[in-house]
mmCIF file of C-alpha atoms in Angstrom:
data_model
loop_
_atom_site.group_PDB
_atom_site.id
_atom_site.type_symbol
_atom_site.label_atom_id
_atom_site.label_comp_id
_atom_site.label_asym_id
_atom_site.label_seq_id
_atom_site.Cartn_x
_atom_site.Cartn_y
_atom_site.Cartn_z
ATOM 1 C CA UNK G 15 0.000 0.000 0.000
ATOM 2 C CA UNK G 16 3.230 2.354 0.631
ATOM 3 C CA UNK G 17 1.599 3.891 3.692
ATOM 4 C CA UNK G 18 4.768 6.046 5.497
ATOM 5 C CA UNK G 19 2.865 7.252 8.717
ATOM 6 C CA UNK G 20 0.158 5.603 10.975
ATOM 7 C CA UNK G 21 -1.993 7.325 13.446
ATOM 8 C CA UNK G 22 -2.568 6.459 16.884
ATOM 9 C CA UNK G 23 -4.939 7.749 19.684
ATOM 10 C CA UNK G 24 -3.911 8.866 22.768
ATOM 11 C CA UNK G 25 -6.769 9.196 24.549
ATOM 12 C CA UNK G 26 -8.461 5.353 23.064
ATOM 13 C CA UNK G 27 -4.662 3.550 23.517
ATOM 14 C CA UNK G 28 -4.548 5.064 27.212
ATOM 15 C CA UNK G 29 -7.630 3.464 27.981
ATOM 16 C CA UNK G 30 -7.197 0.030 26.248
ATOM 17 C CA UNK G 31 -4.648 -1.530 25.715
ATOM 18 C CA UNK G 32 -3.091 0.688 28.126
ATOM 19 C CA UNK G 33 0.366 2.058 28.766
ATOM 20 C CA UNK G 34 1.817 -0.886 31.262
ATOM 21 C CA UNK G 35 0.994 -3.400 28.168
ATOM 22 C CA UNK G 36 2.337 -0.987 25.277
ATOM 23 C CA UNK G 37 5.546 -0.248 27.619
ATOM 24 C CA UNK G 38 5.956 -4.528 28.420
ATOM 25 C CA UNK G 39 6.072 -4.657 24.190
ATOM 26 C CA UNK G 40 8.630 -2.250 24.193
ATOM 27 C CA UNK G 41 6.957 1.449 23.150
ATOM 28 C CA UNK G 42 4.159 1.362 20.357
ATOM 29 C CA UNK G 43 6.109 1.107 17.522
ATOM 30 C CA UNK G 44 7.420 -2.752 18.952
ATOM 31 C CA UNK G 45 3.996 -3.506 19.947
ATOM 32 C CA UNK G 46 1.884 -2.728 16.385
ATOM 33 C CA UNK G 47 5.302 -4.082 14.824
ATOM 34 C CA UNK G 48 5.516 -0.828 12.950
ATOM 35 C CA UNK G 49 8.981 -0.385 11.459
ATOM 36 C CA UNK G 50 8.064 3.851 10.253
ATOM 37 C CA UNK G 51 6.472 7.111 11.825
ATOM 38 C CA UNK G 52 3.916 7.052 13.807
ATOM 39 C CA UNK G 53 1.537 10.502 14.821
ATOM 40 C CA UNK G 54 -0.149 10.248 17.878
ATOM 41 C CA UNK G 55 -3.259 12.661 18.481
ATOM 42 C CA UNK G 56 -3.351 14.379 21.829
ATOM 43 C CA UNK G 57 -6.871 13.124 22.927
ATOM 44 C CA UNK G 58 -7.777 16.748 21.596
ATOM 45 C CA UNK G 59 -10.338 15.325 19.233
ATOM 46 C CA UNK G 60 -12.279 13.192 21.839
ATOM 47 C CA UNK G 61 -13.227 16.714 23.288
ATOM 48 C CA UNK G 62 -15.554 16.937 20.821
ATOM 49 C CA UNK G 63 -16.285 13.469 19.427
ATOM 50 C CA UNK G 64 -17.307 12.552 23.128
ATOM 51 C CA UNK G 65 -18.665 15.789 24.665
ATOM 52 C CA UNK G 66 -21.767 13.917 26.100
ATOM 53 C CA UNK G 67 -19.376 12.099 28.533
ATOM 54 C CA UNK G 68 -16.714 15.247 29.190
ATOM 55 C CA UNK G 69 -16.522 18.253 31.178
ATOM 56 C CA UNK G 70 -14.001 21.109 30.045
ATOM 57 C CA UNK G 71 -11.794 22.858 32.860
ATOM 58 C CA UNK G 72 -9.427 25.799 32.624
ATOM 59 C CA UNK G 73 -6.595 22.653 32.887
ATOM 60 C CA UNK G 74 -7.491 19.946 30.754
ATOM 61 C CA UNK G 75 -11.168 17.631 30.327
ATOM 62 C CA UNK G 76 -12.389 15.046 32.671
ATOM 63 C CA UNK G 77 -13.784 12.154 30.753
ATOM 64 C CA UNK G 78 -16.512 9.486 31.934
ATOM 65 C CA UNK G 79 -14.650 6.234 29.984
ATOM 66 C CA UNK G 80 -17.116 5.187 27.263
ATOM 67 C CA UNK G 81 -15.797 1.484 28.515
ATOM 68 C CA UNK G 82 -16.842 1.583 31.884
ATOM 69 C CA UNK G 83 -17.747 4.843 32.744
ATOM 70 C CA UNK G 84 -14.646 5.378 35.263
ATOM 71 C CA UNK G 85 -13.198 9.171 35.732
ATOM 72 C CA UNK G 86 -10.295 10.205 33.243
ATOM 73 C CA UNK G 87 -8.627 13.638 33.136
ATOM 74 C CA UNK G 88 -6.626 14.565 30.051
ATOM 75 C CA UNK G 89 -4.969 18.038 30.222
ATOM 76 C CA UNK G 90 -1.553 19.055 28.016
ATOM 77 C CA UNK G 91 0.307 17.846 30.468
ATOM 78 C CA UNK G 92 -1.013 14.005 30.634
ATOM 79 C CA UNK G 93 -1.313 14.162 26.670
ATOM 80 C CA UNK G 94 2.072 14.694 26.581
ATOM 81 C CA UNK G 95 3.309 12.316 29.176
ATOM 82 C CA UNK G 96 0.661 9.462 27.562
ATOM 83 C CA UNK G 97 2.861 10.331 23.951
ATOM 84 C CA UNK G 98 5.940 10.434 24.917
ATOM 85 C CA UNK G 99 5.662 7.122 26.893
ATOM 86 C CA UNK G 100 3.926 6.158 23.571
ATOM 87 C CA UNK G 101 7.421 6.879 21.773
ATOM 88 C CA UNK G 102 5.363 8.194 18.634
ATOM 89 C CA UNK G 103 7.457 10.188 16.399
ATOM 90 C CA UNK G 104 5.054 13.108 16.114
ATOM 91 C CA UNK G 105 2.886 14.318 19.038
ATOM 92 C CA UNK G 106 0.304 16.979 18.619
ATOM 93 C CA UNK G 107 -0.595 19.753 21.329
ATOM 94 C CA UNK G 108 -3.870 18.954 23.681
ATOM 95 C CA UNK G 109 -6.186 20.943 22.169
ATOM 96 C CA UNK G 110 -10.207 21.849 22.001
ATOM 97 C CA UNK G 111 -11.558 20.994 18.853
ATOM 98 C CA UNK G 112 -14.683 22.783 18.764
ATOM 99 C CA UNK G 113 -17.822 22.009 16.120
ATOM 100 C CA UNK G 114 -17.924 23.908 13.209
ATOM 101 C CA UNK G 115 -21.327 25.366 13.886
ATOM 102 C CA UNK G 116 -19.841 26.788 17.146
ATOM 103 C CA UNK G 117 -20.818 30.011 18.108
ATOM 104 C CA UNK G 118 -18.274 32.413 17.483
ATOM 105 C CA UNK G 119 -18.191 33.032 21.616
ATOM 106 C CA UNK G 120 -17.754 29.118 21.829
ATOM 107 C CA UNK G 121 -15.092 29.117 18.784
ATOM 108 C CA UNK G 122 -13.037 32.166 20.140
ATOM 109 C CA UNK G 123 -13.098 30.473 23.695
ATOM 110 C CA UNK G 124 -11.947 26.996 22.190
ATOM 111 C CA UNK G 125 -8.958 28.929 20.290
ATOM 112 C CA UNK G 126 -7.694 31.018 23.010
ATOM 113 C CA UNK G 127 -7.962 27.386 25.360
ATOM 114 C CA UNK G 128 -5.776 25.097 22.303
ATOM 115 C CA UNK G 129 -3.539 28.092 21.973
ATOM 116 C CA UNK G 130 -3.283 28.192 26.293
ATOM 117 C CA UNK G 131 -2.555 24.473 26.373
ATOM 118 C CA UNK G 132 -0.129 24.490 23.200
ATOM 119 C CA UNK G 133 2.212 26.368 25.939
ATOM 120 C CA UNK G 134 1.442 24.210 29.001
ATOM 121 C CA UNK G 135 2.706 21.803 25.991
ATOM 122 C CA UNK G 136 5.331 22.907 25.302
ATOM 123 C CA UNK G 137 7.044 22.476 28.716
ATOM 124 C CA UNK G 138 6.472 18.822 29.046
ATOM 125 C CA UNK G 139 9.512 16.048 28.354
ATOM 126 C CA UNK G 140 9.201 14.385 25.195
ATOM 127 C CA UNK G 141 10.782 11.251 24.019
ATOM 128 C CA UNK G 142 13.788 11.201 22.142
ATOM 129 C CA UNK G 143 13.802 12.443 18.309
ATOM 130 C CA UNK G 144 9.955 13.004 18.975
ATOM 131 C CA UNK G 145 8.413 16.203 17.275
ATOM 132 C CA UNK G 146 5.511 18.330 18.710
ATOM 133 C CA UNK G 147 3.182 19.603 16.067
ATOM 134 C CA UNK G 148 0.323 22.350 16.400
ATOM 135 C CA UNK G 149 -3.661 22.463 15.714
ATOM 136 C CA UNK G 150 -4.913 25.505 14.646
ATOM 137 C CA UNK G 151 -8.739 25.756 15.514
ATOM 138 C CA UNK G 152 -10.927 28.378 14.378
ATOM 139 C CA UNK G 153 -11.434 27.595 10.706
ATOM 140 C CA UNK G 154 -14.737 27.909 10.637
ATOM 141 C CA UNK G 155 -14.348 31.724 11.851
ATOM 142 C CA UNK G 156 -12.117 33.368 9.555
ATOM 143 C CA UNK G 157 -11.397 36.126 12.248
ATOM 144 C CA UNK G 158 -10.813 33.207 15.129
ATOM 145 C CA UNK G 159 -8.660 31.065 12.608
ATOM 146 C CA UNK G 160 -6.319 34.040 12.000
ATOM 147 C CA UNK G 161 -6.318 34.934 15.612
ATOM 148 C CA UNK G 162 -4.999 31.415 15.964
ATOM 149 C CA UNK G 163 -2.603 31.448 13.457
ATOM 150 C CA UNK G 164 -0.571 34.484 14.344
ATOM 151 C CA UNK G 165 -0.544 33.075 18.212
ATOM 152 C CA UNK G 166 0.435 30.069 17.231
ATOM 153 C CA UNK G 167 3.239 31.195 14.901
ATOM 154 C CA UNK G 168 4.116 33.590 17.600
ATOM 155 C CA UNK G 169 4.506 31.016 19.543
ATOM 156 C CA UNK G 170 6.499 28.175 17.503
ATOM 157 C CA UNK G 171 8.785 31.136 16.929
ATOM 158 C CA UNK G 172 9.372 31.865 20.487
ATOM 159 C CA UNK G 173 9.524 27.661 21.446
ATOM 160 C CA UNK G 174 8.913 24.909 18.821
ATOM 161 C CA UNK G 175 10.847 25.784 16.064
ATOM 162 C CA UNK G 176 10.589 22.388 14.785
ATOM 163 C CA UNK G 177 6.711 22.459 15.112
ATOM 164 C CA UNK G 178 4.563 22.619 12.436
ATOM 165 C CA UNK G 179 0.531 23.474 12.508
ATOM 166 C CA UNK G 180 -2.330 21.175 11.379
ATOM 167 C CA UNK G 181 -5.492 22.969 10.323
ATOM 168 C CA UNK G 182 -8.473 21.244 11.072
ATOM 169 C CA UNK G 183 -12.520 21.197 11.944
ATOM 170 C CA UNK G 184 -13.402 23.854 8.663
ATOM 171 C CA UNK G 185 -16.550 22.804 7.178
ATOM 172 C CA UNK G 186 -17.761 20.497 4.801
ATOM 173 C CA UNK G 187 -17.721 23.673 2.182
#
């Protein structure tokens, strides 16, 4: 198929299998017997794919598990921990991925929150050779996803020069 990069989630792999079993294989690369780069997803999108079963806080999202309903907090600082125990090759910034029929209140809210935890991100160990990468939100704004932009750049430029930004959540259009 030539596929050169997988995807893994760090929110669904935390729950099950679970690190302890991924670490016993050796990292996730040994244990999917994956020879090339994986990307692993902060958890970011499960903000919004499982908002009936979350609760946002200034620090991260507290989760009911859609397994068996136990408490799970995910904030930039366990996303990051979760990837770089993952030993993915590419971790992505915690971040609030709003709808895109947010109301612009809700959109500019989610922004300034991805763009908050993108530097509570930035702080956190990562494993070796591993690369942090960026979401901007907003999209469906144009004002919001430009607000986001020149944050974020401002603050790649200051920290992460290595980083690069994903743009995601625009509409169907």
């Amino acid at each position: 198929m030539g596929t050169q990069i997988i995807l893994g989630n760090t929110y669904h792999l935390h729950i099950r299998p679970g690190l302890d079993i991924i670490n016993a294989a050796g990292g996730l690369h040994q244990f999917i017997n994956w020879p090339h780069p994986i990307l692993t997803d902060s958890g970011g999108f499960q903000v919004f794919s499982l908002a009936k079963i979350r609760k946002i806080k200034p620090h991260g999202v507290e989760f009911r598990s859609h397994l068996d309903g136990s408490l799970l907090f995910l904030g930039p600082k366990e996303a990051m921990e979760i990837q770089r125990a993952l030993g993915s090759d590419i971790a992505m910034v915690f971040d609030d991925c709003p709808p895109h029929t947010s109301a612009p209140r809700e959109m500019r809210a989610a922004v300034e929150r991805t763009i908050r935890w993108a530097g509570e991100c930035r702080e956190q160990p990562r494993a070796a050779g591993q690369k942090v990468f960026g979401i901007v939100q907003g999209a469906a704004t144009p004002r919001c996803a430009r607000n986001a932009r020149s944050n974020w750049s401002r603050l790649i430029l200051m920290v992460m020069p290595s980083a690069a930004s994903v743009l995601v959540n625009q509409s169907p259009k």
